[in-house]
C-alpha positions as a printed Julia matrix, in Angstrom:
416×3 Matrix{Float64}:
 -21.07   -4.15    4.91
 -18.52   -1.55    6.03
 -19.18    2.06    5.01
 -16.97    3.53    2.3
 -17.69    7.11    3.4
 -14.18    7.43    4.79
 -12.78    7.62    1.26
 -13.99   11.21    0.92
 -11.02   12.24    3.07
  -8.46   10.34    0.99
  -6.61   11.21   -2.2
  -4.11    8.81   -3.69
  -3.45    5.12   -3.02
  -4.76    3.38    0.1
  -5.21   -0.15    1.41
  -8.1    -1.29    3.57
  -8.17   -4.53    5.56
 -11.43   -5.31    7.38
 -11.88   -7.75   10.27
 -13.32  -11.11    9.27
 -15.9   -11.01   12.05
 -16.93   -7.58   13.24
 -18.45   -8.01   16.7
 -20.77   -5.36   18.03
 -19.11   -2.83   20.35
 -20.35    0.37   21.94
 -17.05    2.25   21.54
 -15.02    2.59   18.36
 -11.37    3.56   18.87
  -9.41    5.22   16.08
  -5.7     4.49   16.5
  -3.7     7.15   14.64
  -0.45    5.99   13.08
   2.22    7.7    11.03
   4.62    5.75    8.86
   3.67    2.61   10.78
   5.66    3.45   13.91
   6.43    0.38   16.0
   4.41    1.79   18.91
   1.24    0.88   17.02
   1.62   -2.73   18.15
   1.53   -1.79   21.85
  -1.29    0.73   21.29
  -3.53   -1.83   19.59
  -2.63   -4.57   22.09
  -3.62   -2.3    24.98
  -7.08   -1.89   23.45
  -7.59   -5.57   22.73
  -6.68   -6.39   26.36
  -9.47   -4.2    27.74
 -12.19   -5.75   29.9
 -14.79   -4.37   27.48
 -14.56   -4.96   23.71
 -13.97   -2.07   21.32
 -14.25   -1.66   17.57
 -10.64   -0.85   16.64
  -9.56    0.83   13.42
  -5.96    1.83   12.74
  -5.59    4.77   10.36
  -1.97    4.96    9.27
  -0.62    7.49    6.78
   2.75    8.11    5.19
   3.28    4.47    4.22
   5.31    1.96    6.17
   3.01   -1.05    5.88
   0.81   -0.93    8.98
  -1.06   -4.04    7.83
   2.09   -6.14    7.93
   3.22   -4.61   11.22
  -0.11   -5.49   12.84
  -0.5    -8.91   11.24
  -0.72  -10.63   14.64
  -4.09   -8.89   15.13
  -5.4    -9.92   11.72
  -9.13  -10.54   11.71
  -9.68   -8.55   14.91
  -9.08   -4.97   13.77
  -9.6    -2.81   10.7
  -6.48   -1.26    9.13
  -6.59    1.65    6.7
  -3.14    2.32    5.27
  -2.79    5.55    3.27
   0.31    6.3     1.26
   0.11   10.09    1.48
   0.98   11.69    4.86
  -2.08   13.12    6.59
  -2.68   15.56    9.4
  -4.18   14.12   12.57
  -7.58   15.67   11.87
  -7.89   13.82    8.58
  -6.91   10.52   10.24
  -9.54   11.12   12.92
 -12.23   11.79   10.31
 -11.37    8.67    8.31
 -11.68    6.59   11.47
 -15.02    8.16   12.38
 -16.48    7.34    8.98
 -14.98    3.84    8.87
 -16.55    2.7    12.16
 -20.08    2.0    13.36
 -20.14    2.03   17.19
 -22.34    4.69   18.82
 -19.35    6.31   20.57
 -15.95    7.16   19.08
 -12.62    7.63   20.89
  -9.06    8.21   19.69
  -5.63    6.91   20.65
  -2.3     8.15   19.29
  -0.09    5.43   17.86
   2.63    6.1    20.44
   0.28    5.87   23.44
  -1.16    3.04   25.52
  -4.66    2.7    26.97
  -4.56    1.65   30.6
  -7.0    -1.01   31.92
 -10.55    0.33   32.13
  -9.97    2.88   29.34
 -12.97    1.57   27.37
 -15.4     0.54   30.11
 -14.9     3.7    32.18
 -15.59    5.87   29.13
 -18.75    3.97   28.35
 -19.96    4.32   31.94
 -19.64    8.09   31.65
 -21.37    8.13   28.28
 -24.15    5.94   29.67
 -24.84    8.63   32.27
 -25.6    11.09   29.48
 -22.26   12.69   28.59
 -21.95   13.27   24.85
 -18.19   13.82   25.3
 -15.82   12.27   27.85
 -12.33   13.69   28.44
  -9.5    11.51   29.72
  -6.35   11.88   31.8
  -2.68   11.38   30.97
  -1.17    8.95   33.48
   1.75   10.21   35.53
   5.0     8.55   34.37
   7.18    6.79   36.92
   9.11    9.03   39.3
  12.45    7.4    38.48
  12.9     9.23   35.17
  13.09   12.96   35.9
  13.1    14.15   32.22
   9.93   12.14   31.48
   8.27   13.52   34.6
   9.31   17.07   33.68
   7.83   16.66   30.2
   4.56   15.45   31.72
   4.35   18.37   34.15
   5.14   20.96   31.47
   2.87   19.54   28.77
   0.16   17.49   30.45
   0.24   18.63   34.08
  -3.37   19.8    34.02
  -4.44   16.49   32.52
  -3.01   14.46   35.41
  -5.57   12.19   37.12
  -4.99   14.06   40.4
  -6.16   17.42   39.0
  -9.39   18.87   40.41
 -12.18   18.95   37.79
 -12.32   22.74   38.0
  -8.76   22.99   36.65
  -8.57   19.95   34.38
  -7.89   20.46   30.66
 -10.49   18.36   28.89
  -8.72   16.68   26.01
  -8.4    13.07   24.87
 -12.17   13.06   24.41
 -14.5    10.43   23.05
 -17.8    11.52   21.52
 -21.28   10.27   20.89
 -21.4     9.71   17.13
 -24.26   12.14   16.53
 -21.97   14.99   17.65
 -20.17   14.78   14.29
 -23.43   14.81   12.34
 -24.52   17.9    14.24
 -21.27   19.88   14.42
 -19.05   18.46   11.68
 -15.57   16.99   11.75
 -11.98   17.79   12.72
  -9.85   20.24   10.75
  -7.96   18.16    8.19
  -5.29   20.77    7.39
  -4.25   21.97   10.85
  -0.85   20.69   11.93
  -1.69   20.92   15.64
  -4.65   21.69   17.92
  -7.32   20.14   15.69
  -8.97   18.86   18.88
  -8.89   22.32   20.48
 -10.57   23.97   17.5
 -13.19   21.22   17.42
 -13.94   21.67   21.14
 -14.17   25.43   20.56
 -16.74   24.84   17.82
 -18.79   22.67   20.18
 -18.66   25.42   22.79
 -21.3    25.15   25.5
 -23.42   22.77   23.42
 -21.22   19.75   24.23
 -19.12   20.04   27.37
 -16.76   17.11   27.96
 -17.08   15.29   31.28
 -13.78   14.94   33.16
 -13.02   11.22   33.68
  -9.68   10.86   35.51
 -10.23    7.11   35.76
  -9.77    6.91   31.96
  -5.98    7.07   31.66
  -3.6     7.08   28.72
   0.14    6.48   28.93
   2.08    8.95   26.79
   5.56    8.34   25.38
   7.63   11.09   27.05
  11.27   12.06   26.39
  13.62    9.93   28.47
  16.75   12.14   28.5
  17.57   15.79   29.02
  18.6    16.2    25.38
  15.44   14.58   23.98
  13.4    16.74   26.39
  15.09   19.87   25.03
  14.49   18.86   21.41
  10.86   17.89   21.99
   9.9    21.0    23.94
  11.69   23.32   21.51
   9.84   21.77   18.54
   6.52   22.0    20.37
   7.13   25.66   21.16
   7.85   26.46   17.52
   4.72   24.64   16.34
   2.55   26.31   18.96
   3.65   29.76   17.78
   2.3    29.14   14.28
  -1.0    30.92   13.79
  -0.62   32.84   17.06
  -1.11   36.61   16.64
   2.12   38.54   17.07
   3.22   42.15   16.86
   4.54   43.15   13.45
   7.16   45.39   15.05
  10.51   43.63   15.59
  11.51   43.8    19.27
  15.08   44.44   20.28
  17.26   41.45   21.27
  17.04   42.55   24.91
  13.24   42.71   24.73
  13.15   39.27   23.11
  15.33   37.83   25.87
  13.12   39.34   28.56
  10.01   37.87   26.93
  11.55   34.4    26.64
  12.79   34.58   30.23
   9.38   35.64   31.55
   7.57   32.93   29.59
  10.01   30.25   30.77
   9.67   31.39   34.38
   5.87   31.32   34.15
   5.81   27.81   32.69
   8.3    26.52   35.27
   6.34   27.98   38.18
   3.07   26.54   36.9
   4.63   23.08   36.55
   6.12   23.32   40.06
   2.75   24.27   41.5
   1.04   21.34   39.79
   3.75   18.98   41.08
   3.55   20.16   44.69
  -0.06   21.31   45.19
  -2.07   18.94   42.98
   0.03   15.83   42.51
   1.82   16.01   45.85
   5.31   14.93   44.83
   7.66   14.44   47.77
  10.74   16.6    48.26
  13.18   14.15   46.7
  11.11   13.85   43.53
  10.7    17.64   43.36
  14.43   18.16   43.74
  15.19   15.67   40.97
  12.71   17.12   38.49
  13.33   20.86   39.0
  16.48   21.13   36.81
  14.63   19.47   33.94
  11.63   21.77   34.43
  14.02   24.68   33.88
  15.54   23.06   30.79
  12.16   22.18   29.31
  10.51   25.54   30.02
  13.43   27.41   28.42
  13.44   25.1    25.39
   9.7    25.6    24.85
   9.91   29.38   25.28
  12.9    29.71   22.95
  11.06   27.61   20.36
   7.95   29.76   20.72
  10.02   32.91   20.28
  11.64   31.47   17.15
   8.23   30.59   15.76
   6.94   34.08   16.54
   9.89   35.62   14.71
   9.09   33.51   11.67
   5.51   34.72   11.78
   6.69   38.31   12.0
   8.85   37.76    8.92
   5.83   36.21    7.19
   3.78   39.34    7.83
   6.61   41.51    6.57
   6.97   39.51    3.36
   3.23   39.6     2.76
   3.18   43.35    3.36
   6.01   43.84    0.85
   4.07   41.78   -1.67
   0.95   43.89   -1.22
   2.88   47.07   -1.94
   4.79   45.83   -4.98
   2.17   43.71   -6.72
   1.6    39.94   -6.83
   3.41   39.06  -10.06
   6.55   40.98   -9.14
   6.99   39.33   -5.76
   5.45   35.89   -6.02
   8.67   34.37   -4.66
   8.19   36.44   -1.51
   4.67   35.08   -1.17
   5.92   31.52   -1.5
   8.56   32.23    1.16
   5.84   33.52    3.45
   3.67   30.45    2.82
   6.61   28.15    3.56
   6.76   29.71    7.04
   3.03   29.9     7.68
   1.33   27.35    5.46
  -1.97   27.53    7.36
  -2.44   31.23    6.67
  -5.6    31.35    4.53
  -5.06   34.93    3.36
  -1.57   34.09    2.1
  -2.85   31.0     0.3
  -5.49   33.08   -1.49
  -2.92   35.73   -2.43
  -0.86   32.96   -4.02
  -3.91   31.55   -5.79
  -4.6    34.98   -7.28
  -0.96   35.61   -8.15
  -0.65   32.35  -10.09
  -3.95   32.66  -11.98
  -3.3    32.73  -15.73
   0.39   32.15  -14.96
   0.5    28.64  -13.5
  -2.95   27.12  -13.16
  -1.71   24.03  -11.3
  -0.03   26.07   -8.56
  -3.02   28.4    -8.34
  -5.34   25.43   -7.87
  -3.05   23.86   -5.23
  -3.05   27.03   -3.11
  -6.8    27.47   -3.57
  -7.51   23.88   -2.55
  -5.47   24.31    0.62
  -7.27   27.57    1.42
 -10.63   25.83    1.02
  -9.5    22.91    3.16
  -8.44   25.3     5.91
 -11.64   27.34    5.63
 -14.33   24.67    5.81
 -14.2    24.1     9.59
 -14.95   27.62   10.83
 -18.03   29.76   10.11
 -16.22   33.06    9.52
 -13.51   31.51    7.32
 -16.12   29.57    5.35
 -18.2    32.68    4.73
 -15.17   34.64    3.53
 -14.04   31.78    1.3
 -17.43   31.52   -0.38
 -17.44   35.28   -0.97
 -13.92   35.12   -2.45
 -14.93   32.35   -4.86
 -18.11   34.1    -5.95
 -16.36   37.43   -6.47
 -14.11   35.7    -9.0
 -16.99   33.77  -10.56
 -15.35   30.43   -9.75
 -18.66   28.57   -9.92
 -17.35   24.99   -9.95
 -15.03   25.61   -6.99
 -17.81   27.36   -5.05
 -20.16   24.41   -5.65
 -17.49   21.93   -4.53
 -16.79   24.0    -1.4
 -20.52   24.23   -0.66
 -20.87   20.43   -0.89
 -17.97   19.94    1.49
 -19.44   22.38    4.0
 -22.53   20.19    4.24
 -20.61   17.57    6.21
 -17.6    19.54    7.53
 -19.69   22.39    8.92
 -23.36   21.31    8.86
 -24.68   24.12   11.08
 -23.23   26.73    8.72
 -24.55   24.76    5.72
 -28.03   24.91    7.2
 -27.59   28.63    7.78
 -26.92   29.27    4.09
 -29.75   26.99    3.03
 -27.88   23.81    2.11
 -28.9    20.38    3.33
 -26.17   18.71    5.43
 -24.66   15.45    4.13
 -24.25   12.61    6.7
């Protein structure tokens, strides 16, 4: 019987379709969908074509009817369709709990697993690696914008990269890693895999497996490249420390220019020194490297400016009192929704004024806090200072499976 543990990550309506005959597999693959994008069909098909069977579960959020979209695979895969939009970390966690195989990997719904993706991972795991990182396949050389996007975003995950320089993402894990170290951040918009790897630290170091290759859907035109890189730059700036002082326009331009130049040079070096592109390919891609690096840097600068405004609004609120400037706090949260301190300020400001809003901000603060020791400790202290016993107990129970090492540290027994 399939485990129902995955439901602890879900609020609201969901549909669950299980395979009629679940065959034993050594690798479970969680395919992450959003609003049932059409790419899910190709992603799932690429896994079912592998030379080694995998236990496949599609976790789709935001609606769209993934079950109907994937009906041709009925009986061969598990589909969990959740109406509410989820962050990637939550989708990962649902898939982990909904599967049984001893190793767990992940595939984005707009990506394709190349042949050998499953068997090559398992070979690495069989040699003792608790985590196995994979490569992003180089796109064809005919589309310069797609190649530029790859070099700027995934250059150090190319199969040709030396292990000493490879960025170790796209990892699969031995299942007991999650029991020992907890799960992925469910509230983070980006970098949930980076924060998880940081928590693992030296305890679980991912093996670099360039033979395990994923095809990524890259922008195909100069305009789509500009839009994609700009949006990524803005998202990456969120949560990044920034100076509170507002730089002059000239200083801002110099910073953007320097950042763009650095990114462009790094991508050029990867293209020529590691990948070994010929001169014609380099000439074709260079203009798009300039466009993409500028777009990313401008987006990052815009995101940083929003963060600076967030700090300024929060500072104003602290001086004038929470009830007088609660609208400023909400404006700050709208720009930096993953700021735990701001969420707790809002929770305090709304107490005895609007209990529902206070609870919503507090719940988000707790969700953001339960995947990091320092944040968890501060959150518990905050709850106890205000004598919020029920919320502290609920947070403590969640820590037992989200952050089991910390739970053990404070004397609580971890929950599987």
